[in-house]
């Protein structure tokens, strides 16, 4: 005990101890760098610990069993109030094969916390260690994640403000469909993207027409999971970058999928990426809407909160409709119109 905690048995404080270590680490980092946001990573946490640290799932192994177990583990952590979580991609112990690593890094770009890692005595687990084919798979997987950064950052904003997790079970798409309750291979990335690993066997999927989207050109069809977009969703993407210091919304892509009523809606959150200006209004939260009127789809920003300027110079809309993709370019601050025929 101590510091306001009463003396008690080890069983009471075993997991709380890990959380308090994370809390102390965050406090120390903030004291040393008060103008920067701290990042702490832990594998020992407790309820409420998401305020202090991201969580990884511990020392796993380079096996297909642990690859497949990582999905229900991360979903369960997410449902338990730990939205920023993920396993060691490729496996910590043992030696990954090229086949295993290729599938794991492909899936890994959709974990909320995405990190490849391995023990000191394993064979090399860097992407280039498995030959050019797997290196190219890894490059595309990472480029997918960077392109999805506007969407992912928005999902983390939602997780921080509402508790809704970034990685979600598929039944979040339709809680009345009991066939979705036990699905442990496919999952939702945010509420608008459905992720289906290539090795999934007859996964239970939400009803309705969820079109498959291409995040990159010439995506690897052998290893990279299939990505589908929810009817009624608008998903923002940016260009491929090499690190987050290059992150910008000057050029933006909006993937739009209308629902049965010819409407779609999405959000975009943006701020400085560091510091605490967002607490004083230095952020932008946009609500983007699309509506079909006769032979035209109109894209508008219907609402904006915060005073942070986005500086968008070009936005390309990708409308998924009638088994084809219709494109049109404009500026996010203005109205963008697409002809559907």
mmCIF file of N, CA, C and O in Angstrom, residues 118-197:
data_model
loop_
_atom_site.group_PDB
_atom_site.id
_atom_site.type_symbol
_atom_site.label_atom_id
_atom_site.label_comp_id
_atom_site.label_asym_id
_atom_site.label_seq_id
_atom_site.Cartn_x
_atom_site.Cartn_y
_atom_site.Cartn_z
ATOM 1 N N UNK A 118 10.809 -9.181 -31.778
ATOM 2 C CA UNK A 118 11.231 -10.567 -31.579
ATOM 3 C C UNK A 118 12.274 -10.636 -30.478
ATOM 4 O O UNK A 118 12.885 -9.621 -30.113
ATOM 5 N N UNK A 119 12.477 -11.837 -29.954
ATOM 6 C CA UNK A 119 13.453 -12.045 -28.884
ATOM 7 C C UNK A 119 14.875 -11.949 -29.432
ATOM 8 O O UNK A 119 15.111 -12.064 -30.640
ATOM 9 N N UNK A 120 15.830 -11.800 -28.535
ATOM 10 C CA UNK A 120 17.200 -11.533 -28.944
ATOM 11 C C UNK A 120 17.855 -12.731 -29.631
ATOM 12 O O UNK A 120 18.754 -12.572 -30.455
ATOM 13 N N UNK A 121 17.424 -13.960 -29.323
ATOM 14 C CA UNK A 121 18.095 -15.138 -29.867
ATOM 15 C C UNK A 121 17.348 -15.771 -31.046
ATOM 16 O O UNK A 121 17.713 -16.858 -31.500
ATOM 17 N N UNK A 122 16.314 -15.118 -31.554
ATOM 18 C CA UNK A 122 15.632 -15.648 -32.734
ATOM 19 C C UNK A 122 16.422 -15.286 -33.988
ATOM 20 O O UNK A 122 17.324 -14.455 -33.968
ATOM 21 N N UNK A 123 16.042 -15.920 -35.083
ATOM 22 C CA UNK A 123 16.572 -15.477 -36.368
ATOM 23 C C UNK A 123 16.085 -14.058 -36.642
ATOM 24 O O UNK A 123 15.088 -13.612 -36.059
ATOM 25 N N UNK A 124 16.738 -13.306 -37.526
ATOM 26 C CA UNK A 124 16.302 -11.935 -37.825
ATOM 27 C C UNK A 124 14.836 -11.899 -38.261
ATOM 28 O O UNK A 124 14.396 -12.735 -39.048
ATOM 29 N N UNK A 125 14.080 -10.930 -37.726
ATOM 30 C CA UNK A 125 12.664 -10.785 -38.055
ATOM 31 C C UNK A 125 12.365 -9.465 -38.752
ATOM 32 O O UNK A 125 11.205 -9.069 -38.845
ATOM 33 N N UNK A 126 13.395 -8.754 -39.210
ATOM 34 C CA UNK A 126 13.115 -7.547 -39.987
ATOM 35 C C UNK A 126 12.458 -7.949 -41.303
ATOM 36 O O UNK A 126 12.718 -9.047 -41.824
ATOM 37 N N UNK A 127 11.601 -7.104 -41.871
ATOM 38 C CA UNK A 127 10.876 -7.485 -43.097
ATOM 39 C C UNK A 127 11.775 -7.950 -44.230
ATOM 40 O O UNK A 127 11.415 -8.870 -44.973
ATOM 41 N N UNK A 128 12.954 -7.328 -44.374
ATOM 42 C CA UNK A 128 13.851 -7.694 -45.468
ATOM 43 C C UNK A 128 14.587 -9.016 -45.214
ATOM 44 O O UNK A 128 15.281 -9.508 -46.095
ATOM 45 N N UNK A 129 14.402 -9.569 -44.003
ATOM 46 C CA UNK A 129 15.090 -10.828 -43.687
ATOM 47 C C UNK A 129 14.459 -12.031 -44.373
ATOM 48 O O UNK A 129 15.056 -13.109 -44.400
ATOM 49 N N UNK A 130 13.269 -11.866 -44.920
ATOM 50 C CA UNK A 130 12.521 -12.994 -45.479
ATOM 51 C C UNK A 130 12.500 -13.000 -47.005
ATOM 52 O O UNK A 130 11.732 -13.728 -47.621
ATOM 53 N N UNK A 131 13.324 -12.171 -47.636
ATOM 54 C CA UNK A 131 13.376 -12.117 -49.086
ATOM 55 C C UNK A 131 12.542 -10.979 -49.639
ATOM 56 O O UNK A 131 11.718 -10.371 -48.950
ATOM 57 N N UNK A 132 12.755 -10.676 -50.921
ATOM 58 C CA UNK A 132 12.121 -9.518 -51.550
ATOM 59 C C UNK A 132 10.597 -9.607 -51.555
ATOM 60 O O UNK A 132 9.902 -8.602 -51.367
ATOM 61 N N UNK A 133 10.044 -10.802 -51.770
ATOM 62 C CA UNK A 133 8.588 -10.947 -51.841
ATOM 63 C C UNK A 133 7.940 -10.498 -50.539
ATOM 64 O O UNK A 133 6.974 -9.704 -50.554
ATOM 65 N N UNK A 134 8.435 -10.964 -49.408
ATOM 66 C CA UNK A 134 7.843 -10.608 -48.118
ATOM 67 C C UNK A 134 8.184 -9.169 -47.758
ATOM 68 O O UNK A 134 7.380 -8.465 -47.140
ATOM 69 N N UNK A 135 9.363 -8.696 -48.157
ATOM 70 C CA UNK A 135 9.697 -7.289 -47.937
ATOM 71 C C UNK A 135 8.691 -6.389 -48.642
ATOM 72 O O UNK A 135 8.231 -5.374 -48.086
ATOM 73 N N UNK A 136 8.320 -6.742 -49.865
ATOM 74 C CA UNK A 136 7.332 -5.959 -50.609
ATOM 75 C C UNK A 136 5.959 -6.027 -49.941
ATOM 76 O O UNK A 136 5.220 -5.033 -49.913
ATOM 77 N N UNK A 137 5.599 -7.203 -49.413
ATOM 78 C CA UNK A 137 4.334 -7.335 -48.682
ATOM 79 C C UNK A 137 4.337 -6.412 -47.468
ATOM 80 O O UNK A 137 3.357 -5.694 -47.202
ATOM 81 N N UNK A 138 5.443 -6.428 -46.721
ATOM 82 C CA UNK A 138 5.553 -5.587 -45.527
ATOM 83 C C UNK A 138 5.458 -4.109 -45.890
ATOM 84 O O UNK A 138 4.812 -3.321 -45.194
ATOM 85 N N UNK A 139 6.125 -3.726 -46.992
ATOM 86 C CA UNK A 139 6.088 -2.328 -47.419
ATOM 87 C C UNK A 139 4.647 -1.912 -47.719
ATOM 88 O O UNK A 139 4.204 -0.837 -47.292
ATOM 89 N N UNK A 140 3.912 -2.742 -48.438
ATOM 90 C CA UNK A 140 2.519 -2.401 -48.759
ATOM 91 C C UNK A 140 1.660 -2.352 -47.500
ATOM 92 O O UNK A 140 0.786 -1.483 -47.375
ATOM 93 N N UNK A 141 1.888 -3.273 -46.571
ATOM 94 C CA UNK A 141 1.110 -3.281 -45.326
ATOM 95 C C UNK A 141 1.318 -1.974 -44.561
ATOM 96 O O UNK A 141 0.354 -1.362 -44.082
ATOM 97 N N UNK A 142 2.566 -1.538 -44.461
ATOM 98 C CA UNK A 142 2.877 -0.308 -43.728
ATOM 99 C C UNK A 142 2.350 0.909 -44.480
ATOM 100 O O UNK A 142 1.827 1.860 -43.870
ATOM 101 N N UNK A 143 2.447 0.895 -45.808
ATOM 102 C CA UNK A 143 1.916 2.009 -46.592
ATOM 103 C C UNK A 143 0.400 2.094 -46.464
ATOM 104 O O UNK A 143 -0.168 3.198 -46.462
ATOM 105 N N UNK A 144 -0.267 0.946 -46.369
ATOM 106 C CA UNK A 144 -1.708 0.959 -46.107
ATOM 107 C C UNK A 144 -2.010 1.719 -44.810
ATOM 108 O O UNK A 144 -2.910 2.555 -44.757
ATOM 109 N N UNK A 145 -1.261 1.396 -43.778
ATOM 110 C CA UNK A 145 -1.520 2.030 -42.481
ATOM 111 C C UNK A 145 -1.287 3.532 -42.545
ATOM 112 O O UNK A 145 -2.076 4.317 -42.016
ATOM 113 N N UNK A 146 -0.201 3.948 -43.200
ATOM 114 C CA UNK A 146 0.062 5.381 -43.307
ATOM 115 C C UNK A 146 -1.025 6.090 -44.112
ATOM 116 O O UNK A 146 -1.421 7.220 -43.785
ATOM 117 N N UNK A 147 -1.522 5.458 -45.170
ATOM 118 C CA UNK A 147 -2.598 6.078 -45.943
ATOM 119 C C UNK A 147 -3.864 6.223 -45.099
ATOM 120 O O UNK A 147 -4.639 7.169 -45.278
ATOM 121 N N UNK A 148 -4.084 5.303 -44.194
ATOM 122 C CA UNK A 148 -5.284 5.329 -43.356
ATOM 123 C C UNK A 148 -5.126 6.223 -42.125
ATOM 124 O O UNK A 148 -6.026 6.270 -41.280
ATOM 125 N N UNK A 149 -4.003 6.935 -42.010
ATOM 126 C CA UNK A 149 -3.738 7.723 -40.814
ATOM 127 C C UNK A 149 -4.849 8.728 -40.478
ATOM 128 O O UNK A 149 -5.214 8.877 -39.300
ATOM 129 N N UNK A 150 -5.443 9.451 -41.433
ATOM 130 C CA UNK A 150 -6.534 10.364 -41.055
ATOM 131 C C UNK A 150 -7.707 9.630 -40.416
ATOM 132 O O UNK A 150 -8.289 10.100 -39.433
ATOM 133 N N UNK A 151 -8.033 8.484 -40.977
ATOM 134 C CA UNK A 151 -9.123 7.668 -40.426
ATOM 135 C C UNK A 151 -8.732 7.107 -39.069
ATOM 136 O O UNK A 151 -9.522 7.153 -38.108
ATOM 137 N N UNK A 152 -7.511 6.583 -38.950
ATOM 138 C CA UNK A 152 -7.055 5.977 -37.699
ATOM 139 C C UNK A 152 -6.984 7.014 -36.584
ATOM 140 O O UNK A 152 -7.406 6.747 -35.447
ATOM 141 N N UNK A 153 -6.454 8.192 -36.885
ATOM 142 C CA UNK A 153 -6.347 9.251 -35.869
ATOM 143 C C UNK A 153 -7.743 9.669 -35.393
ATOM 144 O O UNK A 153 -7.960 9.921 -34.208
ATOM 145 N N UNK A 154 -8.685 9.689 -36.314
ATOM 146 C CA UNK A 154 -10.071 10.005 -35.951
ATOM 147 C C UNK A 154 -10.647 8.930 -35.050
ATOM 148 O O UNK A 154 -11.380 9.228 -34.091
ATOM 149 N N UNK A 155 -10.319 7.658 -35.324
ATOM 150 C CA UNK A 155 -10.814 6.566 -34.476
ATOM 151 C C UNK A 155 -10.226 6.646 -33.074
ATOM 152 O O UNK A 155 -10.912 6.348 -32.086
ATOM 153 N N UNK A 156 -8.965 7.039 -32.967
ATOM 154 C CA UNK A 156 -8.369 7.196 -31.642
ATOM 155 C C UNK A 156 -8.987 8.388 -30.900
ATOM 156 O O UNK A 156 -9.147 8.339 -29.676
ATOM 157 N N UNK A 157 -9.335 9.437 -31.635
ATOM 158 C CA UNK A 157 -10.062 10.550 -31.010
ATOM 159 C C UNK A 157 -11.386 10.037 -30.441
ATOM 160 O O UNK A 157 -11.740 10.339 -29.293
ATOM 161 N N UNK A 158 -12.108 9.245 -31.227
ATOM 162 C CA UNK A 158 -13.384 8.702 -30.751
ATOM 163 C C UNK A 158 -13.188 7.785 -29.550
ATOM 164 O O UNK A 158 -13.980 7.800 -28.598
ATOM 165 N N UNK A 159 -12.125 6.974 -29.580
ATOM 166 C CA UNK A 159 -11.856 6.088 -28.451
ATOM 167 C C UNK A 159 -11.565 6.889 -27.185
ATOM 168 O O UNK A 159 -12.017 6.538 -26.086
ATOM 169 N N UNK A 160 -10.807 7.979 -27.338
ATOM 170 C CA UNK A 160 -10.430 8.795 -26.186
ATOM 171 C C UNK A 160 -11.618 9.540 -25.592
ATOM 172 O O UNK A 160 -11.656 9.799 -24.386
ATOM 173 N N UNK A 161 -12.580 9.902 -26.436
ATOM 174 C CA UNK A 161 -13.691 10.736 -25.970
ATOM 175 C C UNK A 161 -14.955 9.943 -25.657
ATOM 176 O O UNK A 161 -15.787 10.399 -24.872
ATOM 177 N N UNK A 162 -15.103 8.757 -26.264
ATOM 178 C CA UNK A 162 -16.339 7.988 -26.052
ATOM 179 C C UNK A 162 -16.100 6.600 -25.475
ATOM 180 O O UNK A 162 -17.029 5.983 -24.970
ATOM 181 N N UNK A 163 -14.872 6.085 -25.577
ATOM 182 C CA UNK A 163 -14.594 4.727 -25.129
ATOM 183 C C UNK A 163 -14.829 3.665 -26.184
ATOM 184 O O UNK A 163 -14.519 2.489 -25.966
ATOM 185 N N UNK A 164 -15.376 4.041 -27.348
ATOM 186 C CA UNK A 164 -15.597 3.072 -28.416
ATOM 187 C C UNK A 164 -14.245 2.627 -28.956
ATOM 188 O O UNK A 164 -13.425 3.459 -29.348
ATOM 189 N N UNK A 165 -13.953 1.321 -28.978
ATOM 190 C CA UNK A 165 -12.609 0.872 -29.359
ATOM 191 C C UNK A 165 -12.306 1.059 -30.836
ATOM 192 O O UNK A 165 -13.202 1.169 -31.669
ATOM 193 N N UNK A 166 -11.020 1.076 -31.137
ATOM 194 C CA UNK A 166 -10.565 1.174 -32.527
ATOM 195 C C UNK A 166 -10.776 -0.163 -33.233
ATOM 196 O O UNK A 166 -11.285 -0.216 -34.356
ATOM 197 N N UNK A 167 -10.362 -1.250 -32.607
ATOM 198 C CA UNK A 167 -10.554 -2.603 -33.137
ATOM 199 C C UNK A 167 -11.815 -3.174 -32.515
ATOM 200 O O UNK A 167 -11.943 -3.248 -31.289
ATOM 201 N N UNK A 168 -12.770 -3.564 -33.364
ATOM 202 C CA UNK A 168 -14.092 -3.936 -32.880
ATOM 203 C C UNK A 168 -14.504 -5.313 -33.398
ATOM 204 O O UNK A 168 -14.136 -5.696 -34.509
ATOM 205 N N UNK A 169 -15.290 -6.052 -32.606
ATOM 206 C CA UNK A 169 -15.858 -7.300 -33.127
ATOM 207 C C UNK A 169 -16.880 -6.992 -34.216
ATOM 208 O O UNK A 169 -17.484 -5.912 -34.229
ATOM 209 N N UNK A 170 -17.084 -7.931 -35.134
ATOM 210 C CA UNK A 170 -17.983 -7.657 -36.258
ATOM 211 C C UNK A 170 -19.421 -7.429 -35.814
ATOM 212 O O UNK A 170 -20.190 -6.781 -36.529
ATOM 213 N N UNK A 171 -19.806 -7.947 -34.638
ATOM 214 C CA UNK A 171 -21.204 -7.753 -34.227
ATOM 215 C C UNK A 171 -21.496 -6.290 -33.896
ATOM 216 O O UNK A 171 -22.670 -5.904 -33.766
ATOM 217 N N UNK A 172 -20.466 -5.446 -33.792
ATOM 218 C CA UNK A 172 -20.725 -4.016 -33.634
ATOM 219 C C UNK A 172 -21.443 -3.450 -34.858
ATOM 220 O O UNK A 172 -22.099 -2.418 -34.769
ATOM 221 N N UNK A 173 -21.306 -4.106 -36.004
ATOM 222 C CA UNK A 173 -21.977 -3.635 -37.215
ATOM 223 C C UNK A 173 -23.466 -3.939 -37.181
ATOM 224 O O UNK A 173 -24.255 -3.281 -37.858
ATOM 225 N N UNK A 174 -23.853 -4.967 -36.426
ATOM 226 C CA UNK A 174 -25.264 -5.354 -36.327
ATOM 227 C C UNK A 174 -25.432 -6.211 -35.073
ATOM 228 O O UNK A 174 -25.305 -7.433 -35.112
ATOM 229 N N UNK A 175 -25.706 -5.552 -33.946
ATOM 230 C CA UNK A 175 -25.749 -6.273 -32.677
ATOM 231 C C UNK A 175 -26.924 -7.245 -32.587
ATOM 232 O O UNK A 175 -26.954 -8.120 -31.723
ATOM 233 N N UNK A 176 -27.913 -7.110 -33.498
ATOM 234 C CA UNK A 176 -29.054 -8.023 -33.488
ATOM 235 C C UNK A 176 -28.759 -9.343 -34.199
ATOM 236 O O UNK A 176 -29.477 -10.320 -34.016
ATOM 237 N N UNK A 177 -27.699 -9.366 -35.014
ATOM 238 C CA UNK A 177 -27.343 -10.570 -35.764
ATOM 239 C C UNK A 177 -26.488 -11.477 -34.879
ATOM 240 O O UNK A 177 -25.286 -11.277 -34.735
ATOM 241 N N UNK A 178 -27.109 -12.492 -34.305
ATOM 242 C CA UNK A 178 -26.400 -13.363 -33.370
ATOM 243 C C UNK A 178 -25.371 -14.246 -34.060
ATOM 244 O O UNK A 178 -24.500 -14.816 -33.399
ATOM 245 N N UNK A 179 -25.454 -14.362 -35.381
ATOM 246 C CA UNK A 179 -24.449 -15.146 -36.108
ATOM 247 C C UNK A 179 -23.069 -14.497 -36.040
ATOM 248 O O UNK A 179 -22.060 -15.158 -36.297
ATOM 249 N N UNK A 180 -23.023 -13.215 -35.706
ATOM 250 C CA UNK A 180 -21.754 -12.494 -35.669
ATOM 251 C C UNK A 180 -21.065 -12.583 -34.310
ATOM 252 O O UNK A 180 -19.898 -12.215 -34.191
ATOM 253 N N UNK A 181 -21.750 -13.091 -33.289
ATOM 254 C CA UNK A 181 -21.255 -13.001 -31.917
ATOM 255 C C UNK A 181 -19.952 -13.772 -31.673
ATOM 256 O O UNK A 181 -19.151 -13.389 -30.840
ATOM 257 N N UNK A 182 -19.749 -14.871 -32.377
ATOM 258 C CA UNK A 182 -18.584 -15.716 -32.108
ATOM 259 C C UNK A 182 -17.455 -15.543 -33.125
ATOM 260 O O UNK A 182 -16.455 -16.264 -33.057
ATOM 261 N N UNK A 183 -17.604 -14.605 -34.045
ATOM 262 C CA UNK A 183 -16.591 -14.437 -35.084
ATOM 263 C C UNK A 183 -15.267 -13.931 -34.485
ATOM 264 O O UNK A 183 -15.248 -12.930 -33.768
ATOM 265 N N UNK A 184 -14.154 -14.643 -34.773
ATOM 266 C CA UNK A 184 -12.861 -14.298 -34.197
ATOM 267 C C UNK A 184 -11.751 -14.149 -35.241
ATOM 268 O O UNK A 184 -10.575 -14.075 -34.887
ATOM 269 N N UNK A 185 -12.131 -14.120 -36.529
ATOM 270 C CA UNK A 185 -11.121 -13.947 -37.580
ATOM 271 C C UNK A 185 -11.293 -12.610 -38.288
ATOM 272 O O UNK A 185 -10.348 -11.823 -38.362
ATOM 273 N N UNK A 186 -12.474 -12.323 -38.781
ATOM 274 C CA UNK A 186 -12.758 -11.001 -39.331
ATOM 275 C C UNK A 186 -13.059 -10.040 -38.180
ATOM 276 O O UNK A 186 -13.499 -10.449 -37.103
ATOM 277 N N UNK A 187 -12.816 -8.751 -38.410
ATOM 278 C CA UNK A 187 -13.090 -7.749 -37.380
ATOM 279 C C UNK A 187 -13.280 -6.390 -38.040
ATOM 280 O O UNK A 187 -13.020 -6.209 -39.232
ATOM 281 N N UNK A 188 -13.741 -5.429 -37.268
ATOM 282 C CA UNK A 188 -13.923 -4.068 -37.739
ATOM 283 C C UNK A 188 -12.745 -3.204 -37.303
ATOM 284 O O UNK A 188 -12.273 -3.305 -36.167
ATOM 285 N N UNK A 189 -12.277 -2.378 -38.214
ATOM 286 C CA UNK A 189 -11.227 -1.400 -37.940
ATOM 287 C C UNK A 189 -11.926 -0.054 -37.907
ATOM 288 O O UNK A 189 -12.267 0.508 -38.953
ATOM 289 N N UNK A 190 -12.176 0.460 -36.685
ATOM 290 C CA UNK A 190 -13.137 1.533 -36.575
ATOM 291 C C UNK A 190 -14.513 0.951 -36.895
ATOM 292 O O UNK A 190 -14.681 -0.256 -36.992
ATOM 293 N N UNK A 191 -15.496 1.797 -37.094
ATOM 294 C CA UNK A 191 -16.816 1.278 -37.397
ATOM 295 C C UNK A 191 -17.106 1.130 -38.871
ATOM 296 O O UNK A 191 -18.134 0.569 -39.252
ATOM 297 N N UNK A 192 -16.176 1.581 -39.735
ATOM 298 C CA UNK A 192 -16.491 1.696 -41.158
ATOM 299 C C UNK A 192 -15.724 0.748 -42.072
ATOM 300 O O UNK A 192 -16.050 0.646 -43.250
ATOM 301 N N UNK A 193 -14.699 0.075 -41.564
ATOM 302 C CA UNK A 193 -13.905 -0.833 -42.387
ATOM 303 C C UNK A 193 -13.946 -2.242 -41.815
ATOM 304 O O UNK A 193 -13.775 -2.446 -40.608
ATOM 305 N N UNK A 194 -14.161 -3.199 -42.681
ATOM 306 C CA UNK A 194 -14.225 -4.615 -42.314
ATOM 307 C C UNK A 194 -12.960 -5.292 -42.825
ATOM 308 O O UNK A 194 -12.642 -5.214 -44.010
ATOM 309 N N UNK A 195 -12.232 -5.962 -41.920
ATOM 310 C CA UNK A 195 -10.947 -6.571 -42.248
ATOM 311 C C UNK A 195 -11.104 -8.095 -42.249
ATOM 312 O O UNK A 195 -11.531 -8.679 -41.249
ATOM 313 N N UNK A 196 -10.738 -8.729 -43.371
ATOM 314 C CA UNK A 196 -10.886 -10.174 -43.510
ATOM 315 C C UNK A 196 -9.528 -10.770 -43.875
ATOM 316 O O UNK A 196 -9.055 -10.617 -45.012
ATOM 317 N N UNK A 197 -8.848 -11.442 -42.942
ATOM 318 C CA UNK A 197 -7.553 -12.066 -43.261
ATOM 319 C C UNK A 197 -7.697 -13.102 -44.368
ATOM 320 O O UNK A 197 -8.752 -13.738 -44.513
#
